[in-house]
Short mmCIF file of C-alpha atoms in Angstrom, two decimals:
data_model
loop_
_atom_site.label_atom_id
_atom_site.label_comp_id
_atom_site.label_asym_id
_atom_site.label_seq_id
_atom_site.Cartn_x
_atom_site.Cartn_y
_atom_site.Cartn_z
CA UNK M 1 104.75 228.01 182.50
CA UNK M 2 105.13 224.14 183.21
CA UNK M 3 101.82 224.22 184.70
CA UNK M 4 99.75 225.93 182.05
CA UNK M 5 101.90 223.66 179.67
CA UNK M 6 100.34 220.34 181.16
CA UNK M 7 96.83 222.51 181.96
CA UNK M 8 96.68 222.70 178.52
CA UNK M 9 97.28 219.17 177.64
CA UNK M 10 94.72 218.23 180.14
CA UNK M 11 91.89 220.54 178.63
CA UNK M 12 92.78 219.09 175.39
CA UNK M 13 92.30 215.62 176.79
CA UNK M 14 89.28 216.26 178.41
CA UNK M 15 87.75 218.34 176.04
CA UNK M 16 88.37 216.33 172.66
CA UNK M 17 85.94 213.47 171.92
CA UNK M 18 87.87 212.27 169.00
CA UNK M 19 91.30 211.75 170.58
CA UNK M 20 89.94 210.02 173.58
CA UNK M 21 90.03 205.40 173.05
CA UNK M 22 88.07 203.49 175.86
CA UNK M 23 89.68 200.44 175.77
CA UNK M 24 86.83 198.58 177.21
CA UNK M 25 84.43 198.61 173.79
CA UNK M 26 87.47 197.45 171.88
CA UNK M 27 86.29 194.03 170.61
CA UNK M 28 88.76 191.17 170.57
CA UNK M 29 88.21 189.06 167.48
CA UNK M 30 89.37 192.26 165.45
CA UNK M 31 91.92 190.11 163.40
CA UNK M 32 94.86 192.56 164.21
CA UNK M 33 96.41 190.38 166.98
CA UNK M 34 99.14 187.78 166.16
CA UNK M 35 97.35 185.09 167.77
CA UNK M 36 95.35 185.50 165.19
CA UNK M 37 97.41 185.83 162.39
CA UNK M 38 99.39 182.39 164.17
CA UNK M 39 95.56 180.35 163.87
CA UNK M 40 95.44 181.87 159.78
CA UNK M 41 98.71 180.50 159.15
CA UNK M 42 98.35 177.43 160.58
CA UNK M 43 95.16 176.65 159.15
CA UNK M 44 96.41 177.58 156.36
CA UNK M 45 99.19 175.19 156.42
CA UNK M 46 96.85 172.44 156.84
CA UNK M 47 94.65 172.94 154.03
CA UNK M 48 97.77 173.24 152.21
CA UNK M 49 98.93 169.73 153.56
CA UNK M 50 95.16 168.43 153.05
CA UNK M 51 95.89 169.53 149.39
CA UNK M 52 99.12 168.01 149.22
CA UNK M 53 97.75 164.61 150.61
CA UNK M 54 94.93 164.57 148.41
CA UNK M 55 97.09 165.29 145.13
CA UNK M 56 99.34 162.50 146.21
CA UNK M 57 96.67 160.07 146.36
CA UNK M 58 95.63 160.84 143.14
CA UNK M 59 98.82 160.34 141.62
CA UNK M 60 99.21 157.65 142.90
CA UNK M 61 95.73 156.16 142.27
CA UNK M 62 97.11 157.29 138.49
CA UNK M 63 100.42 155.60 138.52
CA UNK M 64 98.25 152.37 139.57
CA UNK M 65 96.09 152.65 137.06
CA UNK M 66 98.69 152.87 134.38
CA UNK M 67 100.91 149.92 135.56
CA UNK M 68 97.71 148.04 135.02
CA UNK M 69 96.62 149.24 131.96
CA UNK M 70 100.62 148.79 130.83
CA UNK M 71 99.79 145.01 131.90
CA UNK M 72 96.84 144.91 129.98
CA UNK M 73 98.82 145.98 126.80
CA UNK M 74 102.25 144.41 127.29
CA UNK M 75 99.66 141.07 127.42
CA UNK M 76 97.71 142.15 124.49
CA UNK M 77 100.88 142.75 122.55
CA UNK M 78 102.14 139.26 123.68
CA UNK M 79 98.60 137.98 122.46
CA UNK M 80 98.88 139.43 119.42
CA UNK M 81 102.45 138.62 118.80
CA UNK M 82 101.60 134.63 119.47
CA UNK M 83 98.61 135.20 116.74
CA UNK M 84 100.59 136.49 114.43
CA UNK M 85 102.84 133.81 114.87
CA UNK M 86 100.37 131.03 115.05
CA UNK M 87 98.98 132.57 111.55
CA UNK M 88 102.57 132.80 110.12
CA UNK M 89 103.31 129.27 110.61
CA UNK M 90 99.88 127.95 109.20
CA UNK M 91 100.39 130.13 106.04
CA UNK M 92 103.80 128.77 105.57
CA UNK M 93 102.08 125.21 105.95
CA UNK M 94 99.40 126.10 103.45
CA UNK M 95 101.98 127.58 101.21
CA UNK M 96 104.45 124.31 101.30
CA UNK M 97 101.28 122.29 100.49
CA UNK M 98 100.24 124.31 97.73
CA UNK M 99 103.60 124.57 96.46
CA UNK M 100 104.34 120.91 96.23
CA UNK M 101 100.68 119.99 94.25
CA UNK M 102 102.25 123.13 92.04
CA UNK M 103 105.30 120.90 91.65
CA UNK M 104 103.09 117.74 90.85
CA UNK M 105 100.93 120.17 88.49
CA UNK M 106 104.19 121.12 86.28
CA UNK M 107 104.96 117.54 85.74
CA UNK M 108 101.86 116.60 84.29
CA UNK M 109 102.38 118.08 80.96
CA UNK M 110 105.50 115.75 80.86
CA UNK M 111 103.28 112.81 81.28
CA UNK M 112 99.87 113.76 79.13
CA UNK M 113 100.07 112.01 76.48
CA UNK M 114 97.64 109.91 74.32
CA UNK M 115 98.21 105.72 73.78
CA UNK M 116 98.29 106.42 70.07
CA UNK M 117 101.23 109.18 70.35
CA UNK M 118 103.41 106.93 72.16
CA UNK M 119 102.78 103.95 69.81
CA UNK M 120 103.92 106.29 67.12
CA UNK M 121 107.25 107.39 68.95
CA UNK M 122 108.01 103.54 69.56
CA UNK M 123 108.01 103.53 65.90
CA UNK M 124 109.76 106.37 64.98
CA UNK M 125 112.52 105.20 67.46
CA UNK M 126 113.49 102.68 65.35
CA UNK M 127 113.85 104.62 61.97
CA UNK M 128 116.86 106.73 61.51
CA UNK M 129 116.36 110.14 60.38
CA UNK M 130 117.24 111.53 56.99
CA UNK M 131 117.63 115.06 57.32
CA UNK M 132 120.54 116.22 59.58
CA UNK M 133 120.69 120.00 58.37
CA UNK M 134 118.11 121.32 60.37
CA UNK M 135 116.88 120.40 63.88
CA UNK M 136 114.89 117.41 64.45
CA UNK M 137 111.94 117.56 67.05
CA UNK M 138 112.04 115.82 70.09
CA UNK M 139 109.06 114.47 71.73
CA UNK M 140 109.43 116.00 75.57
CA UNK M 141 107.45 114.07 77.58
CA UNK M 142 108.74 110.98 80.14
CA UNK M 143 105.32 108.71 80.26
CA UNK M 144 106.75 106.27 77.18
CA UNK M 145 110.88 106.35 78.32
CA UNK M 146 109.21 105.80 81.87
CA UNK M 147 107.06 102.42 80.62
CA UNK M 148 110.44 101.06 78.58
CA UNK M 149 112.47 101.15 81.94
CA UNK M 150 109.98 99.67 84.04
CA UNK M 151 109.53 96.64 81.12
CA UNK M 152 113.11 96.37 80.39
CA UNK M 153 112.31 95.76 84.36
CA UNK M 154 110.30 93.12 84.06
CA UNK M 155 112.81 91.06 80.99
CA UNK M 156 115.45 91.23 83.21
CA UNK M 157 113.61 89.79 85.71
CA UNK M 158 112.18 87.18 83.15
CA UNK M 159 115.72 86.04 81.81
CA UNK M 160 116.72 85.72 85.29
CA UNK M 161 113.91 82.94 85.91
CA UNK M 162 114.52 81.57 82.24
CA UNK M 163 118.19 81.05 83.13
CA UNK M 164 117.91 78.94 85.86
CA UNK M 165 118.98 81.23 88.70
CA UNK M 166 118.49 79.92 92.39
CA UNK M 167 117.01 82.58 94.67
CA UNK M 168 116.94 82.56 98.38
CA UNK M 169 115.83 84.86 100.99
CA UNK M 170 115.84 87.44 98.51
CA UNK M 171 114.93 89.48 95.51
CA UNK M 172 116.21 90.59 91.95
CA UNK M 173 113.85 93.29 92.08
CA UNK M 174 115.92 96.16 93.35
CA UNK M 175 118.94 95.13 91.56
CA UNK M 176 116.59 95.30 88.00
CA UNK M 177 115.64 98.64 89.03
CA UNK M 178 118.76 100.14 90.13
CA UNK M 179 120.53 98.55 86.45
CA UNK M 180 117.75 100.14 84.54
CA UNK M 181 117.29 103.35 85.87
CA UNK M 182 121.13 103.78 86.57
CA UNK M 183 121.50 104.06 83.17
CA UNK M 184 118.70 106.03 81.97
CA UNK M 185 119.45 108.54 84.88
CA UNK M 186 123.10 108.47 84.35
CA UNK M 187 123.81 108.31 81.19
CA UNK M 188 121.17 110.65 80.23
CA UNK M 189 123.02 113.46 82.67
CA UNK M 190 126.51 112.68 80.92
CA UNK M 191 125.14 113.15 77.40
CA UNK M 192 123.52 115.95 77.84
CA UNK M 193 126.56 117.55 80.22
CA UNK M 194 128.55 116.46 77.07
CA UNK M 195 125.94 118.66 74.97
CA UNK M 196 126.59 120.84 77.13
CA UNK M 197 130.27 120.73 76.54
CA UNK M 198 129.62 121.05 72.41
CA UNK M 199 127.32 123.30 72.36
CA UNK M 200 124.29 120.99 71.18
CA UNK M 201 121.07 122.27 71.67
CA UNK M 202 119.31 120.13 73.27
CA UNK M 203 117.38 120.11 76.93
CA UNK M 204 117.28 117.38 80.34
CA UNK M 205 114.09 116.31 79.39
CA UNK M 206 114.39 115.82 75.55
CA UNK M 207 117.51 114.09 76.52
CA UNK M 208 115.69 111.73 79.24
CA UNK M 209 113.02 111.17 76.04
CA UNK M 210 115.62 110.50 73.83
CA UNK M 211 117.41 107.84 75.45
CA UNK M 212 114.46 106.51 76.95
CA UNK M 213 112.38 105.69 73.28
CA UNK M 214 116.08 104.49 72.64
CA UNK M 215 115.60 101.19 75.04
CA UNK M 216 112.83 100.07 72.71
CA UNK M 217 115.20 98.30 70.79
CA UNK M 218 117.04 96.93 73.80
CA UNK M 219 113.56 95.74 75.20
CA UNK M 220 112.71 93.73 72.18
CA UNK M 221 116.27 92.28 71.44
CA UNK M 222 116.53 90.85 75.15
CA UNK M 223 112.99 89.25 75.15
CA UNK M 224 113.37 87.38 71.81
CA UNK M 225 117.05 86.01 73.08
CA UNK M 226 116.10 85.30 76.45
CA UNK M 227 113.09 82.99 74.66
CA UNK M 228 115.33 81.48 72.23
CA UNK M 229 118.71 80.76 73.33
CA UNK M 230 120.79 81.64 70.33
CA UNK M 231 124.21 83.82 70.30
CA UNK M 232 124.15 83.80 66.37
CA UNK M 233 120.72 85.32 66.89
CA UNK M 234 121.39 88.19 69.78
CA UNK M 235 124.41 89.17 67.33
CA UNK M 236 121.66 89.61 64.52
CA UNK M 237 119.18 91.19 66.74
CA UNK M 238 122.11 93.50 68.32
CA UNK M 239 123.36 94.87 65.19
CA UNK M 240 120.04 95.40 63.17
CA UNK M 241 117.57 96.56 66.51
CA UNK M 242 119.53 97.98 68.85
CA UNK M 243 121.90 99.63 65.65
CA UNK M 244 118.69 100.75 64.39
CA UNK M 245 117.78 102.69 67.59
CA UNK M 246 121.45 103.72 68.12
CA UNK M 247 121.21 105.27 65.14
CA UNK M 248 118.26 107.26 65.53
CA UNK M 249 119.27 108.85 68.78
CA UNK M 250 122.93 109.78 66.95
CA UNK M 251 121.14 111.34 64.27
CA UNK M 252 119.05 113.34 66.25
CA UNK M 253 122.29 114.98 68.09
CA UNK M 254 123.93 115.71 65.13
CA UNK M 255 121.20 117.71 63.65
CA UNK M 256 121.48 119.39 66.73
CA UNK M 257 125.30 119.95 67.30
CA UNK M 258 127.53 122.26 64.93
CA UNK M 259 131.26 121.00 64.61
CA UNK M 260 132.38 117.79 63.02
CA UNK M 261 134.73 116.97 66.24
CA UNK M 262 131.88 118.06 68.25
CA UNK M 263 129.50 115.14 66.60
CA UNK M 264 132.32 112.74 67.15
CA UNK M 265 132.93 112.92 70.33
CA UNK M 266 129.27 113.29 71.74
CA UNK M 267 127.53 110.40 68.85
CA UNK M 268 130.34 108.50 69.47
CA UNK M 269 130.36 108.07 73.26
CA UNK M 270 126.60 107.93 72.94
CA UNK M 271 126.22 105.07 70.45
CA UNK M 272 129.69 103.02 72.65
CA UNK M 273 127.44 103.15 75.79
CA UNK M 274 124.03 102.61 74.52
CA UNK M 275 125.36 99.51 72.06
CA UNK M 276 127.92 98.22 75.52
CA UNK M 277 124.93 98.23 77.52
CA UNK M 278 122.86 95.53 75.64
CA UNK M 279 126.20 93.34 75.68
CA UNK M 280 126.14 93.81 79.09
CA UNK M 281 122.71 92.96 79.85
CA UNK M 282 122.78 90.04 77.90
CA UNK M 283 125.89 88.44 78.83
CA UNK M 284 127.36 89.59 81.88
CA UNK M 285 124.21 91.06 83.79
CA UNK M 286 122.75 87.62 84.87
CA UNK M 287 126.79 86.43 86.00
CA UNK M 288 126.88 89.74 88.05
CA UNK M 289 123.79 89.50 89.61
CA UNK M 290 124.70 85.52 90.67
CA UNK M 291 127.83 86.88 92.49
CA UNK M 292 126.05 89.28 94.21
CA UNK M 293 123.73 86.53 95.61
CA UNK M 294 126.41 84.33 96.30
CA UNK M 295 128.52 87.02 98.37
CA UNK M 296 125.24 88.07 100.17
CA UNK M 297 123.83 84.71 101.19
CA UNK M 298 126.53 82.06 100.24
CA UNK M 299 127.23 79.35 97.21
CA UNK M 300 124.11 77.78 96.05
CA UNK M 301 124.43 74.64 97.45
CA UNK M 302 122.19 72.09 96.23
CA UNK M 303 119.18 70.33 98.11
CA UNK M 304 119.68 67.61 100.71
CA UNK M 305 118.73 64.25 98.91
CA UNK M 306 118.37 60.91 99.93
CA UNK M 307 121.28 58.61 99.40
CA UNK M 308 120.72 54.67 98.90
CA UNK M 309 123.00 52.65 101.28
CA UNK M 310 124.09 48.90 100.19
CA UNK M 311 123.37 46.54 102.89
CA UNK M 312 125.64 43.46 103.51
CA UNK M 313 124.54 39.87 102.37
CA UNK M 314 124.38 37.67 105.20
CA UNK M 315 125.25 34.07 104.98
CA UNK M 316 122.94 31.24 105.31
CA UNK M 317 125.16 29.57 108.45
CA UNK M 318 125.00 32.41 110.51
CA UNK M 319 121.21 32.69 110.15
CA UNK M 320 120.37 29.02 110.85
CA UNK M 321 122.56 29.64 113.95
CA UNK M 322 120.83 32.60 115.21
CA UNK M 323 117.02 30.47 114.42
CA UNK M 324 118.53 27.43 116.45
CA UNK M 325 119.51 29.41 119.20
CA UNK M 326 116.45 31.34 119.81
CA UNK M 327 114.04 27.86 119.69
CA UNK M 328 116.39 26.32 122.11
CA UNK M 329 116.19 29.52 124.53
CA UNK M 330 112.39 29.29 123.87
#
C-alpha cells in the first residue's frame, strides 16, 4: 500500500506541468529577496538624509538672510531715530527763535506811539484831574516814562559836573542808571502790589506809565536848580512842579480805588515816596554818590603843585672870600 502510496505521488509529479518549478529560469533581480529589500532601504535612507541636508541648508541660508535683513532694519530704525531727532531739535530752535521775535512783537504796541501823543501826556501830567467818580484813562504805553528816566539820566549826570565833583578812574553812569530806574522799577511794583492790596483797578503797565509821566516834574525841577543854585527856589519848584505831578498820579488812583482808608493808605505812600525822592536827588544824591567814590578809590586828594622855597641871603664877606680864593688858586 506504501508503494502505490508514493507511485502515486510520483505519477502526479511527473505527470503535472503546473506543479512542477525549474529553478534554473527563475530570474534573480525578482525584488523578493532581502538583499534587495536591504539596497531599497538604504537608498532610501539616503535620499532621506540628502533631503534632510538640503532642508538644513536652506534654513539656514534663511536664518542668514534674516539676521541681515534684521541689521538692515535695526540700522534703518537707528537712522531714522537720529533724523527724527536731528529734526526735533532744529524745530525746537526755530520755535525758540520765533517765539522770542513774538515776545519783541507784543512789546511794540507798548512803544508805538506818535511825538505829538507823548507831548500831550507830558502835559496832562502836570494838571490834576477833576473828576474822581469815575475811572480816569491811563495812557499804557512805556516809550515817554522810558525817555523821562533816561533824561532824568542825563541831569543827574549834569548836576554832578555842575557841582564840582572830582572823578577818577571811573564813572557816574551806572550809579545814574541804577538811582533812576530803581525807582521807577521799584516803586512802580510796590504801588501797584499795594493796589493790589486795596483793590484798585489798575494794571503793571498803566502803573509803570503812571509813575513814569510822573518824573516830568522831577526832570524839570532838578535842571532849573542844578542851573541856578537857589534853595529858596528848589522849595518853590518842589512844592508847585513836583506837587503838581504828585497830584495828578494821586488823583488818578483814587478814581480808581473804592474805600476812603483804602485811598489813604495807597495816595499817601505814593505821594511820601514820589515827593522824598526829589529831596533826595537834590540834596543827598550828589553826597552819596561822593562817598561811594571815596570808599571805592580813596579821598580826593588834591593835585601835586609846585611849592616856592626861600633861599638864604648870603653876606657880602663870605663872597669876596670865596672870589679871592679862587684868583689866588688860579
Amino acid at each position: 500500500g506504501t508503494a502505490a502510496d508514493w507511485g502515486g505521488f510520483e505519477d502526479n509529479m511527473q505527470g503535472g506541468g503546473s506543479a512542477v518549478i525549474d529553478m534554473e529560469n527563475m530570474d534573480d533581480t525578482s525584488g523578493s529577496s532581502f538583499e534587495d529589500m536591504g539596497e531599497m532601504h538604504q537608498r532610501m535612507k539616503e535620499e532621506e538624509e540628502e533631503e534632510a541636508e538640503a532642508e538644513g541648508e536652506a534654513g539656514a541660508a534663511e536664518e542668514e538672510d534674516g539676521e541681515f535683513l534684521g541689521m538692515k532694519g535695526l540700522r534703518g530704525q537707528l537712522g531714522r531715530q537720529v533724523a527724527d531727532q536731528m529734526w526735533q531739535v532744529g524745530k525746537r530752535q526755530a520755535s525758540r527763535a520765533f517765539s522770542l521775535y513774538a515776545n519783541i512783537d507784543i512789546l511794540r504796541p507798548y512803544f508805538d506811539v506818535e511825538p505829538i501823543q507823548v507831548r500831550a501826556r507830558l502835559l496832562e501830567s502836570m494838571i490834576p484831574v477833576k473828576m474822581v467818580n469815575f475811572p480816569q484813562k491811563i495812557a499804557g504805553e512805556l516809550y515817554g516814562p522810558l525817555m523821562l528816566v533816561f533824561t532824568l539820566v542825563a541831569i543827574l549826570l549834569h548836576g554832578m559836573k555842575t557841582s564840582d565833583t572830582i572823578i577818577r578812574e571811573g564813572t557816574l553812569m551806572g550809579t545814574a542808571i541804577g538811582t533812576c530806574f530803581g525807582y521807577w522799577l521799584g516803586v512802580s511794583s510796590f504801588i501797584y502790589f499795594l493796589a493790589y492790596l486795596c483793590n484798585a483797578q489798575i494794571t503793571m503797565v498803566q502803573m509803570l506809565s503812571l509813575l513814569g509821566y510822573g518824573l516830568f516834574g522831577h526832570c524839570i525841577t532838578l535842571f532849573v536848580t542844578y542851573n541856578i543854585h537857589f534853595h529858596s527856589l528848589f522849595y518853590i519848584f518842589w512844592l508847585v512842579v513836583g506837587g503838581l505831578s504828585t497830584l495828578r498820579m494821586v488823583a488818578v488812583l483814587v478814581s480808581r480805588t473804592v474805600g476812603h482808608t483804602q485811598r489813604l493808605i495807597l495816595c499817601g505812600t505814593l505821594a511820601a515816596l514820589h515827593m522824598l525822592f526829589l529831596l533826595y536827588l537834590h540834596f543827598a544824591y550828589h553826597k552819596v554818590v561822593e562817598g561811594i567814590l571815596d570808599t571805592l578809590e580813596g579821598p580826593n586828594m588834591p593835585p601835586f603843585q609846585r611849592v616856592a622855597r626861600d633861599i638864604p641871603v648870603v653876606s657880602n664877606v663870605v663872597l669876596n672870600t670865596t672870589a679871592k680864593a679862587i684868583a689866588l688858586t688860579l
